[in-house]
Every structure is written in structure tokens, then in C-alpha cells.
Short mmCIF file of C-alpha atoms in Angstrom, two decimals:
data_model
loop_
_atom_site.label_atom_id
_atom_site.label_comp_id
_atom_site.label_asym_id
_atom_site.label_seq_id
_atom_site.Cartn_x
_atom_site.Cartn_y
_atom_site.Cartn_z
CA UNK Y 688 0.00 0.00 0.00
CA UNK Y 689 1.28 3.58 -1.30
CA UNK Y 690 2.22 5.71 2.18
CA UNK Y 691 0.41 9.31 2.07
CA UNK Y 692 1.98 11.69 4.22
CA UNK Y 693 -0.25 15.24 4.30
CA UNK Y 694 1.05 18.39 6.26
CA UNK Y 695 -1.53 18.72 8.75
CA UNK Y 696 -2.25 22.63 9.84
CA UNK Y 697 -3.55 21.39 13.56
CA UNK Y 698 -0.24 20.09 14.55
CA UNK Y 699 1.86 22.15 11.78
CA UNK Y 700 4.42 19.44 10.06
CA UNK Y 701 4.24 16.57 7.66
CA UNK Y 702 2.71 13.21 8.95
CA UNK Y 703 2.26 9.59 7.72
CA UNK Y 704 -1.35 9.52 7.31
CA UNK Y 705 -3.14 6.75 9.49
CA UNK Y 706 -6.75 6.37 8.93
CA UNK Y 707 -8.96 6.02 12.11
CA UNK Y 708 -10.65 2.91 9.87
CA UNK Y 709 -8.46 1.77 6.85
CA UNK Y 710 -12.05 0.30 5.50
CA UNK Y 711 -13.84 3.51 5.93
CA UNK Y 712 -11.66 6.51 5.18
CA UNK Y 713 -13.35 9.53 5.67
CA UNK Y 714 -12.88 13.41 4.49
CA UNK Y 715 -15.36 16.63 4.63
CA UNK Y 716 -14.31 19.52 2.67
CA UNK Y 717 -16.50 22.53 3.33
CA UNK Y 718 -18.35 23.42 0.90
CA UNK Y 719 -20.31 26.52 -1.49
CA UNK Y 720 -22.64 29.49 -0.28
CA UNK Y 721 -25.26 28.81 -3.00
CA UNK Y 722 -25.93 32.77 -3.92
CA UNK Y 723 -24.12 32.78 -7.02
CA UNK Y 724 -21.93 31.57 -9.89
CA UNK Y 725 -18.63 30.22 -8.37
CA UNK Y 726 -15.62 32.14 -8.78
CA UNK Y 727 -12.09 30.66 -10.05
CA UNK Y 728 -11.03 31.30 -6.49
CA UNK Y 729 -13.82 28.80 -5.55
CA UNK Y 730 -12.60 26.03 -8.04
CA UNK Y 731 -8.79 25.78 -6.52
CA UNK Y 732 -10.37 23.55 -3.23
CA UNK Y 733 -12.78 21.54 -5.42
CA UNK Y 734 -9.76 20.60 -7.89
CA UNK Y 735 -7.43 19.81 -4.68
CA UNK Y 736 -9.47 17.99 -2.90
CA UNK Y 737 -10.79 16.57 -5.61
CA UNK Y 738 -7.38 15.11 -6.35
CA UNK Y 739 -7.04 14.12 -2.87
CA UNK Y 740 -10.14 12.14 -3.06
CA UNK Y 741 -9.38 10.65 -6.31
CA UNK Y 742 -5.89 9.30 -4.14
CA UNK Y 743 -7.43 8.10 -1.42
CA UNK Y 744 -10.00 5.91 -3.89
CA UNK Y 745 -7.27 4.65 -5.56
CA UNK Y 746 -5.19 3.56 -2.05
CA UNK Y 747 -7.66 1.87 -0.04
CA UNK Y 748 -10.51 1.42 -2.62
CA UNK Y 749 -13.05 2.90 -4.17
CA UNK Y 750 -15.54 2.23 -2.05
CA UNK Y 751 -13.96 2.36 1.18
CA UNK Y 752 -13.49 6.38 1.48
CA UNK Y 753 -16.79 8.72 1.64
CA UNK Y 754 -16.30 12.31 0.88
CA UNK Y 755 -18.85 14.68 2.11
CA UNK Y 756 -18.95 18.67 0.74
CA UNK Y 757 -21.77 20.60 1.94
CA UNK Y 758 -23.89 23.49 0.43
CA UNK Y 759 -24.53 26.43 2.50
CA UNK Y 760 -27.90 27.38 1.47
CA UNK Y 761 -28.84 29.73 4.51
CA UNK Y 762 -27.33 32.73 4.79
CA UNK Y 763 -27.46 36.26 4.58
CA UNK Y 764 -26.18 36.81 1.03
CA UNK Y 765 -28.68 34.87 0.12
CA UNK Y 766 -31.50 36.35 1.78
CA UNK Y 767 -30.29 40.05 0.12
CA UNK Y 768 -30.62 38.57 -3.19
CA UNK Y 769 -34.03 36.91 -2.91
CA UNK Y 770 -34.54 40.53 -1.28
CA UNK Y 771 -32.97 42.18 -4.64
CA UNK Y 772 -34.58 40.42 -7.16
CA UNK Y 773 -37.78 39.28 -5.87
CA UNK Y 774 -37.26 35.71 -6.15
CA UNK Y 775 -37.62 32.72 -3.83
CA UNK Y 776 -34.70 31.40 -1.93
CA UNK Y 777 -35.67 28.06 -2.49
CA UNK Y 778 -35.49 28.68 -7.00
CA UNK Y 779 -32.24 30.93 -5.99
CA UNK Y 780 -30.25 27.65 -4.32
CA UNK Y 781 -31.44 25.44 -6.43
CA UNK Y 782 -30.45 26.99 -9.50
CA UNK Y 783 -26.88 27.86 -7.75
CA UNK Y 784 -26.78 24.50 -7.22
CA UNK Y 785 -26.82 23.33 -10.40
CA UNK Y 786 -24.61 25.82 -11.96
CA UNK Y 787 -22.19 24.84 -9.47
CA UNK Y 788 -22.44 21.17 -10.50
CA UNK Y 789 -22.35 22.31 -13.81
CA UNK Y 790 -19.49 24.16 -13.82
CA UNK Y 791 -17.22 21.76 -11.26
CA UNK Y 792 -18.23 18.76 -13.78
CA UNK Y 793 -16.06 20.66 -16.88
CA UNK Y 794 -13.34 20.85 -14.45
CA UNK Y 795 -13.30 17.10 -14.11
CA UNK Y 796 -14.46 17.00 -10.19
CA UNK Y 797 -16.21 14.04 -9.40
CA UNK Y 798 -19.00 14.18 -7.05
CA UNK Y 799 -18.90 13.60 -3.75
CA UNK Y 800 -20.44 11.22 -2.04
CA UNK Y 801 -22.69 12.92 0.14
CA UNK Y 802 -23.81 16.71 -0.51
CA UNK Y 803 -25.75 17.65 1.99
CA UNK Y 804 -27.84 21.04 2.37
CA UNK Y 805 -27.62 22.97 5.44
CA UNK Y 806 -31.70 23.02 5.26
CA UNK Y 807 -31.96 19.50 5.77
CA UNK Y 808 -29.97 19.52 9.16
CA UNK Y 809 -31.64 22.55 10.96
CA UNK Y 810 -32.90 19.61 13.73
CA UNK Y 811 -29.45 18.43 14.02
CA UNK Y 812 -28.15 21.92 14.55
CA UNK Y 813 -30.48 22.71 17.55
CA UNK Y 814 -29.72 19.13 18.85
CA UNK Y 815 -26.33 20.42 18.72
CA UNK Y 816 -26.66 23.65 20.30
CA UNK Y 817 -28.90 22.23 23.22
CA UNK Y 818 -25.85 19.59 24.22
CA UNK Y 819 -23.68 23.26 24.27
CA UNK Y 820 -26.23 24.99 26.50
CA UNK Y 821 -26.63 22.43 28.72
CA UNK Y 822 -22.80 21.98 29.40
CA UNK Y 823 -22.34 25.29 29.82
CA UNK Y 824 -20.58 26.01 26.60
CA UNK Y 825 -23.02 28.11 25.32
CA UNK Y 826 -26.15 30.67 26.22
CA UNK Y 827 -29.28 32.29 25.37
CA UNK Y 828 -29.61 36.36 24.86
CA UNK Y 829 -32.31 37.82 22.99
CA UNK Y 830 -33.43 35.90 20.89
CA UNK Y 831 -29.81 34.46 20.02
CA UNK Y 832 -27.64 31.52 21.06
CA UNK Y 833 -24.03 32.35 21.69
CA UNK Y 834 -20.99 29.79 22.08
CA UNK Y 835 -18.95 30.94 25.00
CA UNK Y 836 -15.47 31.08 24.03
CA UNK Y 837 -14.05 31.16 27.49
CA UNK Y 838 -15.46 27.86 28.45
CA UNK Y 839 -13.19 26.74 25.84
CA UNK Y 840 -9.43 27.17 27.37
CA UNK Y 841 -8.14 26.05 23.91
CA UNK Y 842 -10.07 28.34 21.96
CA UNK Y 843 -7.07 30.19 19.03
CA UNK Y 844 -4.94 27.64 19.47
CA UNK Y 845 -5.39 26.06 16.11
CA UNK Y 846 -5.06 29.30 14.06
CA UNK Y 847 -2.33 30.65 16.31
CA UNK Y 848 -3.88 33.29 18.26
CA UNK Y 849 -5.08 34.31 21.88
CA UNK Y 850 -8.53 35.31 22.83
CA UNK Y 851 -7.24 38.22 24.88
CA UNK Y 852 -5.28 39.19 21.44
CA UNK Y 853 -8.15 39.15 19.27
CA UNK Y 854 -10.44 40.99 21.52
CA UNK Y 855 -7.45 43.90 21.62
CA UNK Y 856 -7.32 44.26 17.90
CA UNK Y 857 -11.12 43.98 17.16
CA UNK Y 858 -12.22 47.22 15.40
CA UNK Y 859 -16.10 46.24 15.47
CA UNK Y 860 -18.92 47.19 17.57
CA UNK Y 861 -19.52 44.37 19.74
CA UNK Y 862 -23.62 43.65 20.24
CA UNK Y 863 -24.52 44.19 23.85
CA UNK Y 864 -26.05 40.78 24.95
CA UNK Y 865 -22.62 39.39 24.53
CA UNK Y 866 -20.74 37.89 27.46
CA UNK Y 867 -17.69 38.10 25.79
CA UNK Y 868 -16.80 39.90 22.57
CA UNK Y 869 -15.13 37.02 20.85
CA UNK Y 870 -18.80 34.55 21.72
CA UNK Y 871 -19.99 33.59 18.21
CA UNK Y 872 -23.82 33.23 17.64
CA UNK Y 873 -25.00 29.37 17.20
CA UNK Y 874 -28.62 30.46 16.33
CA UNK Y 875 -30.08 33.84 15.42
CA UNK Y 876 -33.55 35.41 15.36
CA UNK Y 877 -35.68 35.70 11.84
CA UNK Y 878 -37.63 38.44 10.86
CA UNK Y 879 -40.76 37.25 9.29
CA UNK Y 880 -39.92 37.91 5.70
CA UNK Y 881 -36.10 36.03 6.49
CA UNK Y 882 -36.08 32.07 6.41
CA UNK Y 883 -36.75 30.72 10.37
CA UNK Y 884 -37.42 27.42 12.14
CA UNK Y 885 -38.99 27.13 15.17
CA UNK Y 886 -36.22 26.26 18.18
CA UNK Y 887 -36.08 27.00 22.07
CA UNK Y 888 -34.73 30.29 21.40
CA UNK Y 889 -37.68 31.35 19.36
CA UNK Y 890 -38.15 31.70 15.81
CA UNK Y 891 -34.78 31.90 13.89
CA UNK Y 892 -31.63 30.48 12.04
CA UNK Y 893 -28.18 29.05 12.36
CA UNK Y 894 -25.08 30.39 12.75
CA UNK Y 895 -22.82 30.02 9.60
CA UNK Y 896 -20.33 27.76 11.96
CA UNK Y 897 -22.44 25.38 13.70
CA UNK Y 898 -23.63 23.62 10.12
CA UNK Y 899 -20.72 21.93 9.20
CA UNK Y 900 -20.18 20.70 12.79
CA UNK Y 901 -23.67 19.30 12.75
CA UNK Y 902 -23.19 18.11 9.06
CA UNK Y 903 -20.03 16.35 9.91
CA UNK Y 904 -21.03 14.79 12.89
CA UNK Y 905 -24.49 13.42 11.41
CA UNK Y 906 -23.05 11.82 7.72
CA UNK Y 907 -18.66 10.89 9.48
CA UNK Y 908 -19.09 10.68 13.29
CA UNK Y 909 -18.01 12.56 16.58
CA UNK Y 910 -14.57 11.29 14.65
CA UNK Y 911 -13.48 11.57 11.27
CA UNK Y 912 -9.66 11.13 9.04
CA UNK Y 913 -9.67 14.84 7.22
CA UNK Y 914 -11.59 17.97 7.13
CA UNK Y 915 -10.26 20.39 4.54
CA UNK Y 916 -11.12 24.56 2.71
CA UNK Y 917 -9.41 27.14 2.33
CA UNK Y 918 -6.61 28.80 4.13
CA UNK Y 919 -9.04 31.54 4.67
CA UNK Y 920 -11.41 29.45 6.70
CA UNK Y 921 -9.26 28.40 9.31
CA UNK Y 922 -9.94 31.38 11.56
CA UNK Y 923 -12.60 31.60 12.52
CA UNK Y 924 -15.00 29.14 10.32
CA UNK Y 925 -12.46 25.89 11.44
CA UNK Y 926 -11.40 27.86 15.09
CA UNK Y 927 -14.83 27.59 15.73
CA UNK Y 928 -15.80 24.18 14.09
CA UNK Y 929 -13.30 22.91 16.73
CA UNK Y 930 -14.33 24.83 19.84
CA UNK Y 931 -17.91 23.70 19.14
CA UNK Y 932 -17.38 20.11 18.27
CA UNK Y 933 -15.11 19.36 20.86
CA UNK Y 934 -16.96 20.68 23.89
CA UNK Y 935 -20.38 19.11 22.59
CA UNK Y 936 -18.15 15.56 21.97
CA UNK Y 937 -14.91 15.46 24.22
CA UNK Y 938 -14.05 12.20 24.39
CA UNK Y 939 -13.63 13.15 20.48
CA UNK Y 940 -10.74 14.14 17.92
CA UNK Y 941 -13.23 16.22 15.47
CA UNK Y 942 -10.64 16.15 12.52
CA UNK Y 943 -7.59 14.45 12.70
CA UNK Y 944 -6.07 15.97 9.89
CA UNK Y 945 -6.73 19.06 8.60
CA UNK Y 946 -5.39 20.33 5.26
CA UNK Y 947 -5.85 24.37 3.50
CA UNK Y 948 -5.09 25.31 0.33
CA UNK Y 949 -3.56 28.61 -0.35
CA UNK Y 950 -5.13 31.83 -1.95
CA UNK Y 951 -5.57 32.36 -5.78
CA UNK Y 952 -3.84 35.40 -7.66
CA UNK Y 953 -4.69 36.39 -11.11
CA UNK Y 954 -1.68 37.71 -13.47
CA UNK Y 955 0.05 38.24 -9.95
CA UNK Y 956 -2.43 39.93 -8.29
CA UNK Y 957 -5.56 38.94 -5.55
CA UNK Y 958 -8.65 38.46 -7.63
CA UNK Y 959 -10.80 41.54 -7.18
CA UNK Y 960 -13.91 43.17 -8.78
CA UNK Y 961 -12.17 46.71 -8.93
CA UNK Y 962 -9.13 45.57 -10.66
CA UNK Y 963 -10.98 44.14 -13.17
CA UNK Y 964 -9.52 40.34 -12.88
CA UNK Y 965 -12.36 39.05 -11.04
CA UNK Y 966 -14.10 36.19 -13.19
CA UNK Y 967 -16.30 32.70 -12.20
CA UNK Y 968 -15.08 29.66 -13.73
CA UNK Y 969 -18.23 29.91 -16.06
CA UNK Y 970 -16.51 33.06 -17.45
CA UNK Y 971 -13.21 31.33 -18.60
CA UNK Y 972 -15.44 28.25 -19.87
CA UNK Y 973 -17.76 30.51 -21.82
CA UNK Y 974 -14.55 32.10 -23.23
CA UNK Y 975 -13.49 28.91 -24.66
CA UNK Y 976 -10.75 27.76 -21.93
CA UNK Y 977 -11.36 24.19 -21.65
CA UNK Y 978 -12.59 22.57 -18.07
CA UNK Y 979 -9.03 20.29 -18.57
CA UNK Y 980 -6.99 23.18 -19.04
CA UNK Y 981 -8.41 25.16 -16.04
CA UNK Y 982 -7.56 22.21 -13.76
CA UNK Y 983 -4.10 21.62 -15.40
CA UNK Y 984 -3.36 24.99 -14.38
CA UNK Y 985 -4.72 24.47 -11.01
CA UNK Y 986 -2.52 21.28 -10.28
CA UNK Y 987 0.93 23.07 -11.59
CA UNK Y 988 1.07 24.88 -8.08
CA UNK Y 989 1.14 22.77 -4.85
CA UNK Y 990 -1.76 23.34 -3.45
CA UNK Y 991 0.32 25.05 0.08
CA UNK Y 992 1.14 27.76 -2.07
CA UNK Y 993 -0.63 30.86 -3.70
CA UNK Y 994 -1.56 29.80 -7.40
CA UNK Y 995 -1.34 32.64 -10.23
CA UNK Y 996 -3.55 32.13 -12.87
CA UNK Y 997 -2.45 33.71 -16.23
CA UNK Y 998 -3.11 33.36 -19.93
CA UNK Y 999 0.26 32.00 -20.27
CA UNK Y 1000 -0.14 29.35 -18.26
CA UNK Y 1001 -3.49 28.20 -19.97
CA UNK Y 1002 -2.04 28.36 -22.97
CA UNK Y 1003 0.68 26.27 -22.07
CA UNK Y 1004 -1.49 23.87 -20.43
CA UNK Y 1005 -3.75 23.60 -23.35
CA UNK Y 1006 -0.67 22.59 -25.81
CA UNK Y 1007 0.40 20.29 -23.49
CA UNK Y 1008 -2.70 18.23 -23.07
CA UNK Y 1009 -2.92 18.46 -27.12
CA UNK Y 1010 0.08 16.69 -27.43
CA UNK Y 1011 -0.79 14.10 -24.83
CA UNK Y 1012 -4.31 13.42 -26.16
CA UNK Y 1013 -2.33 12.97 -29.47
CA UNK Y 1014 -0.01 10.33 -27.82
CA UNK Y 1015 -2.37 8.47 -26.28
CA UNK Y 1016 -4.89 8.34 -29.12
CA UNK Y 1017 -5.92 4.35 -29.58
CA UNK Y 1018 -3.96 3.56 -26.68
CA UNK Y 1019 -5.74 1.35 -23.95
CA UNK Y 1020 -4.53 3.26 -20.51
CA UNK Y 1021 -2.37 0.51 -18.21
CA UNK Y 1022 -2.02 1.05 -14.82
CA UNK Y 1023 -0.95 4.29 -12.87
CA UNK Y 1024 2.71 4.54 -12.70
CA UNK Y 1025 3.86 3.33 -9.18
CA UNK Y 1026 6.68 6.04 -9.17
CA UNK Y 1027 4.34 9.00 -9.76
CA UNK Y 1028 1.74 7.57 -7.60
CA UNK Y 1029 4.45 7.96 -4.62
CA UNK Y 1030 5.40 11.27 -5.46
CA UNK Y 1031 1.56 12.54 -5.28
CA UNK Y 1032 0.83 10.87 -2.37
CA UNK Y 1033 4.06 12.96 -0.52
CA UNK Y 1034 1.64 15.54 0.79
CA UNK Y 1035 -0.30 15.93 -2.05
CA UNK Y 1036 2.38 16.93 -4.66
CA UNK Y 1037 0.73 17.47 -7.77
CA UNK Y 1038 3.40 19.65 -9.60
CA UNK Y 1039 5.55 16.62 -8.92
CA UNK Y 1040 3.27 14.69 -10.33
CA UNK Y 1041 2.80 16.45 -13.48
CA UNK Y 1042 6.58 16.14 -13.81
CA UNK Y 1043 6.49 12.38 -13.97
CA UNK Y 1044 3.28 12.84 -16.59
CA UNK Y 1045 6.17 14.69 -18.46
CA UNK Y 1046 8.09 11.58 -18.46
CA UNK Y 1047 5.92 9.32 -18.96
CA UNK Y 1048 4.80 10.88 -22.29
CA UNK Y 1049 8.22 10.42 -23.23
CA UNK Y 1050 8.24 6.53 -22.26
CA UNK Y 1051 4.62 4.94 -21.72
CA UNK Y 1052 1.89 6.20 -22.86
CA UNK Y 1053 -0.48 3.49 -21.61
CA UNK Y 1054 0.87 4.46 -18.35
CA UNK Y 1055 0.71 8.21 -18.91
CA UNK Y 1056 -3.04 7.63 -19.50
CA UNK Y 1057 -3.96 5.79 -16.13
CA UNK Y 1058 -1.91 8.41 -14.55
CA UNK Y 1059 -2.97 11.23 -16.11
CA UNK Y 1060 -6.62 10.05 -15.04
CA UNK Y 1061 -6.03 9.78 -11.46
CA UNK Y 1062 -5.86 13.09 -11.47
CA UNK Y 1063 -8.32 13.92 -13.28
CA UNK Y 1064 -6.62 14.15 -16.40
CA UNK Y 1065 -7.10 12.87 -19.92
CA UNK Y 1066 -10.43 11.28 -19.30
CA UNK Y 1067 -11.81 9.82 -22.46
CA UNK Y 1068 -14.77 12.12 -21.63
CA UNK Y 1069 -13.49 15.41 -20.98
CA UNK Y 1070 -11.62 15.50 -24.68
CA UNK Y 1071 -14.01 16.68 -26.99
CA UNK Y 1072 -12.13 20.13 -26.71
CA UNK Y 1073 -9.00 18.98 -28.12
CA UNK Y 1074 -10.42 17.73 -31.55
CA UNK Y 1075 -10.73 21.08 -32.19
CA UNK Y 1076 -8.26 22.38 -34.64
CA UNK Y 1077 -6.06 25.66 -32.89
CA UNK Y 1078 -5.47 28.39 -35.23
CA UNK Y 1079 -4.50 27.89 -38.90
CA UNK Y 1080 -1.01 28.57 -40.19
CA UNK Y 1081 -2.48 31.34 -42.13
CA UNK Y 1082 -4.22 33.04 -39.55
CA UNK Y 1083 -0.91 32.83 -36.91
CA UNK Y 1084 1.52 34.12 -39.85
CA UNK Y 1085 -1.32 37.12 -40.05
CA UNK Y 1086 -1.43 37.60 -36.18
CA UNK Y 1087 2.55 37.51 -36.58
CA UNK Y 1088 2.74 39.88 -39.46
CA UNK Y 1089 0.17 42.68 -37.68
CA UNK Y 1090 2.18 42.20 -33.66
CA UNK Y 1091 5.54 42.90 -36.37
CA UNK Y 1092 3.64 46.20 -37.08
CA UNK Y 1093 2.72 47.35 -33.84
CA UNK Y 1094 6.13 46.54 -32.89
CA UNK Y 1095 7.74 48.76 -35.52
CA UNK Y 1096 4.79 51.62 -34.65
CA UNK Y 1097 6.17 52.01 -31.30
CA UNK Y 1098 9.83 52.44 -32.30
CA UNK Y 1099 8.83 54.90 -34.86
CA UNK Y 1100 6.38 56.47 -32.14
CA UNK Y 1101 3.88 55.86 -34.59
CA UNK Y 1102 1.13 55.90 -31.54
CA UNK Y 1103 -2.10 55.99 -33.32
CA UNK Y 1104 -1.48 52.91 -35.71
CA UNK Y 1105 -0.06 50.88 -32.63
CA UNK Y 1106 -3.32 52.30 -30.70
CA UNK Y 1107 -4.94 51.31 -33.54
CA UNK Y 1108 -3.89 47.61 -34.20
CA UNK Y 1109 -4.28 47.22 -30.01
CA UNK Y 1110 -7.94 48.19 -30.41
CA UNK Y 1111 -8.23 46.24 -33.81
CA UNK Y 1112 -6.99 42.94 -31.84
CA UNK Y 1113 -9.61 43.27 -29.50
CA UNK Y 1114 -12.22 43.90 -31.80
CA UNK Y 1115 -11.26 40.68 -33.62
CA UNK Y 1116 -11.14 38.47 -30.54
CA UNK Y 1117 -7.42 38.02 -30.56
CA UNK Y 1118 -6.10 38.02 -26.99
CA UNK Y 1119 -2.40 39.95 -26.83
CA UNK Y 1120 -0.38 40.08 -23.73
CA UNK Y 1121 3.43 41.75 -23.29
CA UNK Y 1122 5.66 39.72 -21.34
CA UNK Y 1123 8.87 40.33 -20.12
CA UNK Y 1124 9.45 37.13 -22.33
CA UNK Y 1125 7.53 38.46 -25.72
CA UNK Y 1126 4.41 38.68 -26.83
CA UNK Y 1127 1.60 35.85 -26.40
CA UNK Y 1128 -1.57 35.65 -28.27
CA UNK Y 1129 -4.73 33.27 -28.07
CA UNK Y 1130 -8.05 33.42 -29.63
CA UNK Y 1131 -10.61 34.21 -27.81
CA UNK Y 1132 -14.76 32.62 -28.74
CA UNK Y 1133 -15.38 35.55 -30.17
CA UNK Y 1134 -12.85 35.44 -32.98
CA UNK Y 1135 -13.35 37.47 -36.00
CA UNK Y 1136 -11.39 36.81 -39.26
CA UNK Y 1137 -12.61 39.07 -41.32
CA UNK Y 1138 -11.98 42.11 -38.73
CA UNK Y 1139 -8.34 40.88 -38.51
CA UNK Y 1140 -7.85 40.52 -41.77
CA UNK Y 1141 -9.01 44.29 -42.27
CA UNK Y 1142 -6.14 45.43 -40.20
CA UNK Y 1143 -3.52 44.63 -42.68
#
């Protein structure tokens, strides 16, 4: 049997990891907010984890690991948008829902196996919070119920910080029925036009934190192998997964391992609205970028580190999985290759991994096939992209000849014609980025010939 070893954030280093129950591994990864389309940001933990499922499967068997991802589909954001545009919550989620399926099915994500809705476990929630009150880890006040952090002496140890810390550099009003400011609400009032079950604390909702406690606990047990997200979770969504789960269930672990992938940048920057480099994943698919290539891309940066998505690096991707479609073309896929199956499992190394693809396209392509796939890769049905024809000769040499124009325009400061071929690029759908390396071009859906050919 392959040894994984995954860096765990709870105890900070690298460990062999040991399921609880080799015959029932078990993972929950949380999930989406169901309010809107998915951003790429969103994709990065659904393509790592997915990977990290897909290992898992393949070391102790397929059907002895269950993978659980929830959908958040109470909350606030959600509630403003039903509020916005006059529709129901219920027709708002479910649609989410399925472009999120949608859209995390072209990346090549399997399913998990259970996805449950935070509206199905509202009873388990309450059951939850009652075993709180009644050990004195958490409280009523108008209307709400509040987790008591201080009845929780570990409480910011497994993000690194102190209560008494936090509380210094808060800069937000604190509401006044709180013991402490740092108490987190389990369960909040509803007006009557917000979504509210009925609960000994009157008419109201959950807390964002206590769902995935009562999730996990319901579908993997008081104990469970690996609970994953995003680096930005782990304070305070996972801080106070931890607090909450631990003082309803001490004689529990929670999570023995817990793993968080790193940010996502976007041409070397954070992904923001007012830069303009904010896009979902539908965007990039929409624009033509292959599901494969978007996860390619994904996988070339461990998943500890920040991952900067550029144009480059999709078009690199998408000529590389060209040319291994190409190889592999009437080949009947073998078995994964034992020597990149070792280097994956070494805490999740996918950039390694990719480098043995490399050499197996140079050596076995049977092999490079069943690897490729247990990552997600090459799947016979995610390959309808690449039969697709890239540009013609003609229309590069074109492209070539016009970026050989602009190129003398600037040195003869001719800035109108350069302006003018910039704009003229655009209008034709032709995608053209400087680089401290050269120039790079790609076509985008909207490709026009005939407006690039007027250019000349």
C-alpha cells in the first residue's frame, strides 16, 4: 500500500497519514454558499481535494473512502438577493446548485459522495446547540444563542492566536447581549420575511459555523480522518468548528487531519472586482478555456502555495494536453505509474506529479493515461475540446505579421497605428499580452477573421 503523508495545519508538520478505519476513510471539505456563480477562487479547493479524493479511492478502494462537501444554502447573502430580485430562496439555491455542478463537472471534479444542504440539518443543529447549552458552553440572549469562548481554554490555538489578542485588535462594535466579545452566535432570530425554524430560542436560524459541525457529525461521526477549505477558513470558520465540536463531543478528535489550500492570484495579483480580474469559472469556460486546461493549471502549483492564474499558463497547459491526447490516441490506458503515484501521495504533490506525466509521455503512454486520469486528467470524456483544430497557419503568420507592425509603430512612435492595431486585436477576438518574455496571443470565442484581416 502507497504511504500518504499530508502536512496537517492542527499540529503544523508533515505526517504519515493513518486512517482512524483503513475500511472507511473519511474526508469533509466545506463546501459553497449557493448565492451565485462560483468564482475561479472557488474552483482551486474543489480541484485539490478533488485530487485528494481521487488518491485516497485509488489507495484503499473505491468504495472504502466517503467524501462529504456541503452546500450552504442559509445565509445572509442569500436572503439580500431573494430581497434584490424578488425571487424565492428556495429557486435561488437550487439553481446555484446546479450551476455549481455544472461548472465543477467541466473541471473534471467528481462528485462527492454525500452533498448535503444545510436546510436539511436545521434539527441536528439545535440538537447540537442544546448539548452546548446544557454543558455550559453556550447561552441564550435575545433571541440568540451564543458559544462561550471562554469555556473553551483552547479556543485560538489552532489558528495561532489568543482570545485576549483578538479581543485587543477587534475594530467592530460588539452587540450588547454578549458575554464576551469574541462569543460567536449558534442560532439567530428571523424576521418574518427572512427564512426561520422554530427552536427553544424562538423563531430563527443558524449560525454560519455550527452547520458543518452538525453536518459532519451526522453523515462521518463525533470522529473523522480529514476535514479540509481554504486557508481563509481556518480562523474563525475551522477555530470555531473545533471549539464547538469538541466541547459538545470530548471524548472526540473532530478532525484528525486538517489540510488548507492557499489563496488564488490572477496575473500576480488577488482576484478583485475593482481591478478588473475578477471572473467565475463559467466566465473562462464561456470564453473557450477548456474545463481540462483550467484544472491543469490548477494542479501546476502545490496546493500550500498561492496559485497565479495567467493566460500564459493556460495556454501552455492547453498545448500540453494536445500533445498528450495525441499520444495516447488508440492507446488502452495501463495502470498508474507506481513512481508517480508515490510522489503525489508525498503531501499531495501534484506539480511533482505532473513532472512524472512529463516523463511518462516520453516513455509509456499506456501508463501516462492511467496516470494522467487519477488526477483527473485525460479522461476519455473530458476530450471533446482537443479535436478542435487551434489556429490555422495562415491566420498565426497574419497575427505575426500585424504584432511585427505594432512593434515597428512604437519604435517609430507611430502611436495611433499601434493604438490602432491594439484596439483592432480586441475587436477581432485576438487576446495579446506583453511579457517580459515576448508577446503571447490566443483566440478568444469571439474570434473574427474578417476584422483581422481588415487590419492589414
Amino acid at each position: 500500500m502507497t504511504p500518504i503523508t499530508l502536512f496537517n495545519t492542527k499540529t503544523r508538520q508533515s505526517e504519515r497519514f493513518t486512517p482512524i478505519d483503513a475500511a472507511s476513510v473519511r474526508m469533509y471539505v466545506c463546501g459553497a454558499t449557493v448565492y451565485d456563480r462560483a468564482h475561479l477562487g472557488n474552483a482551486r479547493p474543489v480541484i485539490v481535494f478533488d485530487t485528494l479524493f481521487r488518491l485516497l479511492r485509488h489507495v484503499y478502494g473505491v468504495d472504502h473512502v466517503t467524501y462529504v462537501r456541503n452546500f450552504t444554502d442559509v445565509d445572509d447573502r442569500i436572503n439580500e438577493r431573494a430581497a434584490k430580485t424578488g425571487r424565492a430562496i428556495g429557486d435561488i439555491t437550487r439553481e446555484t446548485i446546479g450551476w455549481y455542478h455544472d461548472d465543477m463537472d467541466a473541471v473534471g471534479a467528481l462528485r462527492p459522495t454525500a452533498e448535503p444542504r444545510a436546510t436539511d440539518y436545521i434539527a441536528q443543529m439545535i440538537s447540537l446547540i442544546e448539548v452546548l447549552v446544557s454543558k455550559g458552553h453556550a447561552y441564550e440572549a435575545e433571541g440568540h444563542a451564543l458559544f462561550d469562548v471562554r469555556s473553551y481554554p483552547a479556543y485560538g490555538k489552532f489558528s495561532g492566536r489568543s482570545v485576549d489578542d483578538m479581543i485587543a485588535g477587534a475594530r467592530v462594535e460588539v452587540a450588547p447581549f454578549k458575554r464576551d466579545p469574541m462569543d460567536f452566535v449558534l442560532w439567530k432570530p428571523s424576521t418574518p420575511d427572512q427564512p426561520g425554524w422554530d427552536s427553544p430560542w424562538g423563531r430563527g436560524r443558524p449560525g454560519w459555523h455550527i452547520e458543518c459541525s452538525a453536518m459532519a457529525h451526522d453523515l462521518l461521526g463525533a470522529s473523522f480522518d480529514i476535514h479540509a477549505g481554504g486557508i481563509d477558513l481556518q480562523f474563525p470558520h475551522h477555530e470555531n468548528e473545533i471549539a464547538q465540536s469538541c466541547c459538545a463531543h470530548p471524548e472526540s478528535d473532530f478532525a484528525r487531519n486538517w489540510l488548507h489550500n492557499e489563496m488564488l492570484l490572477v496575473e500576480g495579483r488577488k482576484m478583485s472586482k475593482s481591478l478588473g480580474n475578477f471572473f467565475t469559472v463559467r466566465d473562462l469556460l464561456d470564453q473557450g478555456v477548456p474545463g481540462e486546461v483550467i484544472r491543469f493549471v490548477m494542479l501546476q502549483t502545490h496546493y500550500g502555495k498561492p496559485m497565479d492564474w495567467t493566460v500564459a499558463k493556460a495556454e501552455q497547459a492547453e498545448a500540453t494536453l494536445r500533445k498528450w491526447r495525441g499520444l495516447i490516441d488508440g492507446v488502452e490506458a495501463s495502470v498508474p505509474d507506481e513512481r508517480f503515484v508515490a510522489v503525489l501521495a508525498e503531501n499531495l504533490n501534484t506539480a511533482g506529479a505532473l513532472a512524472e506525466l512529463h516523463r511518462l509521455a516520453g516513455s509509456d503512454p499506456a501508463a501516462l493515461a492511467a496516470s494522467a486520469r487519477l488526477m483527473g486528467l485525460l479522461e476519455p470524456d473530458m476530450g471533446a475540446w482537443a479535436e478542435t483544430a487551434g489556429p490555422s497557419a495562415d491566420v498565426s503568420e497574419l497575427i505575426a505579421e500585424l504584432l511585427e507592425s505594432r512593434s515597428a509603430a512604437r519604435a517609430n512612435r507611430d502611436f495611433a497605428r499601434a493604438d490602432a492595431l491594439r484596439d483592432g486585436f480586441a475587436a477581432a477576438g485576438v487576446v495579446v499580452k506583453d511579457t517580459p518574455t515576448g508577446v503571447e496571443w490566443t483566440l478568444a470565442p469571439s474570434f473574427d477573421l474578417a476584422r483581422l484581416q481588415a487590419l492589414k
